[in-house]
Amino acid sequence: MSSSTRGVRIVRFADAAFRSNEDTVAIEEPLEIRISGETLAITMRTPGHDRELVAGFLLAEGVIADKNDLATITYCGRVGDEARENTIDVTLAPGVKPPIDDDTGMLARRGTITTSACGVCGRRSVDDLLEAANPLVTTDRVDPRIVLAALAGLKDRQPIFAKTGGCHAASLVAFDGTVRGTHEDVGRHNAVDKVIGAQVLAGTAASPAHVLAVSGRSSFEIVQKAFRARIPVVAAVSAPSSLAIELARRTGVTLCGFVRGRAMTIYAGDAIEGS
Amino acid sequence: MSSSTRGVRIVRFADAAFRSNEDTVAIEEPLEIRISGETLAITMRTPGHDRELVAGFLLAEGVIADKNDLATITYCGRVGDEARENTIDVTLAPGVKPPIDDDTGMLARRGTITTSACGVCGRRSVDDLLEAANPLVTTDRVDPRIVLAALAGLKDRQPIFAKTGGCHAASLVAFDGTVRGTHEDVGRHNAVDKVIGAQVLAGTAASPAHVLAVSGRSSFEIVQKAFRARIPVVAAVSAPSSLAIELARRTGVTLCGFVRGRAMTIYAGDAIEGS
């Protein structure tokens, strides 16, 4: 079984000084769920207990009612292939109908990631993105105090959170500290889409010399959205996943986590002044 | 424009007593994104700034590069239809290719919810689920102190969170306080799938007289998973969305939020003893 955490080298900013250190992050890897060889869904998950994940997913989607509706749940792919542990094939018991899309006559697919014939893995997900766009090259640097202030001020720009105590937010902040926009949403990825989309509609799609400040954690998807919008810095209140860090490192995005009070951890990139 | 928050009647449990009160929650509603009339994605979002959301989503997915690739972004459906504000149709500029699935020759769809010809809305999403399964009828009651203890103990059962400071967890706890299983994952919905899937694989798919304890917030999807697994109580550390509450009320799931220390808020259901 794959491990669920991984050690990473980081730079910690605290007491106005930078120090290199080791940190531990939760692993995020894609899991492809197939029914009789055909892709049903791809979900970003932490490896471990994948068979349980698949059984629970199929129950929630109404594909199975109980264990008796499952014939087999097995990892597929060749042993030694990096993608082997990220693809699970399910055979349903005789008489159990797979979810078919009326329009296409094929499996009604779930998930946001395009599949490839040879299975999925984090490295390939990053490769696919880099085929579509060049890595960011940022020469501008941002004062770490601007990044701290961007996150510290986020709560003040969250009227929905203030009323409900439960809503994500994302904010686009220029390297000089100017707040370009803030949006809230029950979905963290939606809040990011709204902030970036507002720039697109204003005709200012590419956002160099900006920080994307997000409440909560940062996943592959959040870094992907920053990269596609050419935003060089992602700063989050909480932890990043392993795949968010890997994607940030390979695409040139500077990734900060645990940005709280007067301290933060830098997981990738060199856009923070003095780091 | 739709509102982003809604008032709800709740019961607050604190200082060992129950009191009725009013609370405010963030609205969650499905948004269907279409390209030239064909469904591309359905996302659960907070209404407001939907055009921005769509523009940002299309940029992140690589469908558009900037504003010039967009011809129109308009709400579709008939005025007065409940679903009107939940469906947006995009026309791409001439020469901009929509994302086509090589296998089907149709749009490569995103999202986990099946669409219907007449548009999406929260009420219909709930209706669809109730067509697939009967509401829960629970005669058993759980001591509120068991629910508090289920959440208070969750942190102690989170080795990945202890190492990383960033990972969700879900736990299945019997009404007598017995912990049946706990799983962690970078995705909250995956942690729930793993906990429920473990019961499925053990041949104990239906889980009456149990509490599903989850870190973070509760959305439509979390209540859906509990309902399909026939778990009568969902208890979360943070806030529920409007649609989580609506789904819980109509399916007979008891929904608790802000379960912290010796207090919690009951948003739906009557399975908490004395409430």
PDB file of N, CA and C in Angstrom, chain A residues 42-45 53 56-57 60, chain B residues 112 168 170 185-196 214 219 221-222 225:
ATOM      1  N   ILE A  42     -12.557   9.984 -12.052  1.00  0.00           N
ATOM      2  CA  ILE A  42     -11.213  10.193 -11.518  1.00  0.00           C
ATOM      3  C   ILE A  42     -11.346  11.159 -10.353  1.00  0.00           C
ATOM      4  N   THR A  43     -10.834  10.763  -9.197  1.00  0.00           N
ATOM      5  CA  THR A  43     -10.903  11.626  -8.024  1.00  0.00           C
ATOM      6  C   THR A  43      -9.500  11.829  -7.472  1.00  0.00           C
ATOM      7  N   MET A  44      -9.212  13.020  -6.967  1.00  0.00           N
ATOM      8  CA  MET A  44      -7.938  13.265  -6.301  1.00  0.00           C
ATOM      9  C   MET A  44      -8.103  12.818  -4.852  1.00  0.00           C
ATOM     10  N   ARG A  45      -7.246  11.861  -4.437  1.00  0.00           N
ATOM     11  CA  ARG A  45      -7.419  11.316  -3.089  1.00  0.00           C
ATOM     12  C   ARG A  45      -6.062  11.039  -2.443  1.00  0.00           C
ATOM     13  N   LEU A  53     -12.815   3.286  -0.642  1.00  0.00           N
ATOM     14  CA  LEU A  53     -13.240   4.515  -1.310  1.00  0.00           C
ATOM     15  C   LEU A  53     -14.168   4.189  -2.489  1.00  0.00           C
ATOM     16  N   GLY A  56     -17.596   2.874  -1.331  1.00  0.00           N
ATOM     17  CA  GLY A  56     -18.404   3.964  -0.795  1.00  0.00           C
ATOM     18  C   GLY A  56     -18.900   4.895  -1.890  1.00  0.00           C
ATOM     19  N   PHE A  57     -18.030   5.185  -2.855  1.00  0.00           N
ATOM     20  CA  PHE A  57     -18.402   6.044  -3.971  1.00  0.00           C
ATOM     21  C   PHE A  57     -19.549   5.423  -4.778  1.00  0.00           C
ATOM     22  N   ALA A  60     -22.822   5.698  -2.874  1.00  0.00           N
ATOM     23  CA  ALA A  60     -23.353   7.067  -2.873  1.00  0.00           C
ATOM     24  C   ALA A  60     -23.948   7.432  -4.227  1.00  0.00           C
TER      25      ALA A  60
ATOM     26  N   THR B 112     -20.338  15.684 -11.146  1.00  0.00           N
ATOM     27  CA  THR B 112     -20.802  14.377 -10.701  1.00  0.00           C
ATOM     28  C   THR B 112     -22.319  14.210 -10.771  1.00  0.00           C
ATOM     29  N   HIS B 168      -8.586  15.990   5.868  1.00  0.00           N
ATOM     30  CA  HIS B 168      -9.930  15.804   6.394  1.00  0.00           C
ATOM     31  C   HIS B 168     -10.087  14.410   6.995  1.00  0.00           C
ATOM     32  N   ALA B 170     -13.289  11.458   8.490  1.00  0.00           N
ATOM     33  CA  ALA B 170     -14.676  11.063   8.739  1.00  0.00           C
ATOM     34  C   ALA B 170     -14.658   9.817   9.600  1.00  0.00           C
ATOM     35  N   ASP B 185      -8.403  11.771   4.444  1.00  0.00           N
ATOM     36  CA  ASP B 185      -8.140  11.993   3.020  1.00  0.00           C
ATOM     37  C   ASP B 185      -8.047  13.498   2.772  1.00  0.00           C
ATOM     38  N   VAL B 186      -7.266  13.896   1.751  1.00  0.00           N
ATOM     39  CA  VAL B 186      -7.221  15.317   1.389  1.00  0.00           C
ATOM     40  C   VAL B 186      -8.601  15.803   0.932  1.00  0.00           C
ATOM     41  N   GLY B 187      -9.437  14.886   0.437  1.00  0.00           N
ATOM     42  CA  GLY B 187     -10.809  15.247   0.049  1.00  0.00           C
ATOM     43  C   GLY B 187     -11.791  14.784   1.108  1.00  0.00           C
ATOM     44  N   ARG B 188     -12.613  15.716   1.597  1.00  0.00           N
ATOM     45  CA  ARG B 188     -13.584  15.380   2.639  1.00  0.00           C
ATOM     46  C   ARG B 188     -14.539  14.289   2.168  1.00  0.00           C
ATOM     47  N   HIS B 189     -15.008  14.405   0.884  1.00  0.00           N
ATOM     48  CA  HIS B 189     -15.942  13.422   0.337  1.00  0.00           C
ATOM     49  C   HIS B 189     -15.276  12.045   0.232  1.00  0.00           C
ATOM     50  N   ASN B 190     -13.964  12.010  -0.045  1.00  0.00           N
ATOM     51  CA  ASN B 190     -13.256  10.723  -0.098  1.00  0.00           C
ATOM     52  C   ASN B 190     -13.182  10.070   1.277  1.00  0.00           C
ATOM     53  N   ALA B 191     -12.931  10.878   2.319  1.00  0.00           N
ATOM     54  CA  ALA B 191     -12.865  10.327   3.678  1.00  0.00           C
ATOM     55  C   ALA B 191     -14.204   9.677   4.022  1.00  0.00           C
ATOM     56  N   VAL B 192     -15.302  10.328   3.632  1.00  0.00           N
ATOM     57  CA  VAL B 192     -16.643   9.771   3.879  1.00  0.00           C
ATOM     58  C   VAL B 192     -16.844   8.487   3.068  1.00  0.00           C
ATOM     59  N   ASP B 193     -16.439   8.513   1.788  1.00  0.00           N
ATOM     60  CA  ASP B 193     -16.564   7.305   0.955  1.00  0.00           C
ATOM     61  C   ASP B 193     -15.802   6.130   1.569  1.00  0.00           C
ATOM     62  N   LYS B 194     -14.595   6.386   2.111  1.00  0.00           N
ATOM     63  CA  LYS B 194     -13.793   5.304   2.685  1.00  0.00           C
ATOM     64  C   LYS B 194     -14.462   4.707   3.926  1.00  0.00           C
ATOM     65  N   VAL B 195     -15.014   5.567   4.768  1.00  0.00           N
ATOM     66  CA  VAL B 195     -15.679   5.089   5.989  1.00  0.00           C
ATOM     67  C   VAL B 195     -16.913   4.262   5.641  1.00  0.00           C
ATOM     68  N   ILE B 196     -17.698   4.760   4.703  1.00  0.00           N
ATOM     69  CA  ILE B 196     -18.913   4.047   4.305  1.00  0.00           C
ATOM     70  C   ILE B 196     -18.558   2.793   3.521  1.00  0.00           C
ATOM     71  N   VAL B 214     -17.837  14.278  10.709  1.00  0.00           N
ATOM     72  CA  VAL B 214     -16.926  14.781   9.671  1.00  0.00           C
ATOM     73  C   VAL B 214     -16.230  16.068  10.116  1.00  0.00           C
ATOM     74  N   SER B 219     -21.836  19.692   3.153  1.00  0.00           N
ATOM     75  CA  SER B 219     -22.445  20.140   1.902  1.00  0.00           C
ATOM     76  C   SER B 219     -23.523  19.150   1.493  1.00  0.00           C
ATOM     77  N   GLU B 221     -23.346  17.084  -0.865  1.00  0.00           N
ATOM     78  CA  GLU B 221     -22.723  15.797  -1.178  1.00  0.00           C
ATOM     79  C   GLU B 221     -22.516  14.926   0.070  1.00  0.00           C
ATOM     80  N   ILE B 222     -22.159  15.545   1.189  1.00  0.00           N
ATOM     81  CA  ILE B 222     -21.925  14.770   2.413  1.00  0.00           C
ATOM     82  C   ILE B 222     -23.242  14.179   2.918  1.00  0.00           C
ATOM     83  N   LYS B 225     -24.309  11.280   0.733  1.00  0.00           N
ATOM     84  CA  LYS B 225     -23.583  10.036   1.011  1.00  0.00           C
ATOM     85  C   LYS B 225     -24.132   9.355   2.276  1.00  0.00           C
TER      86      LYS B 225
END
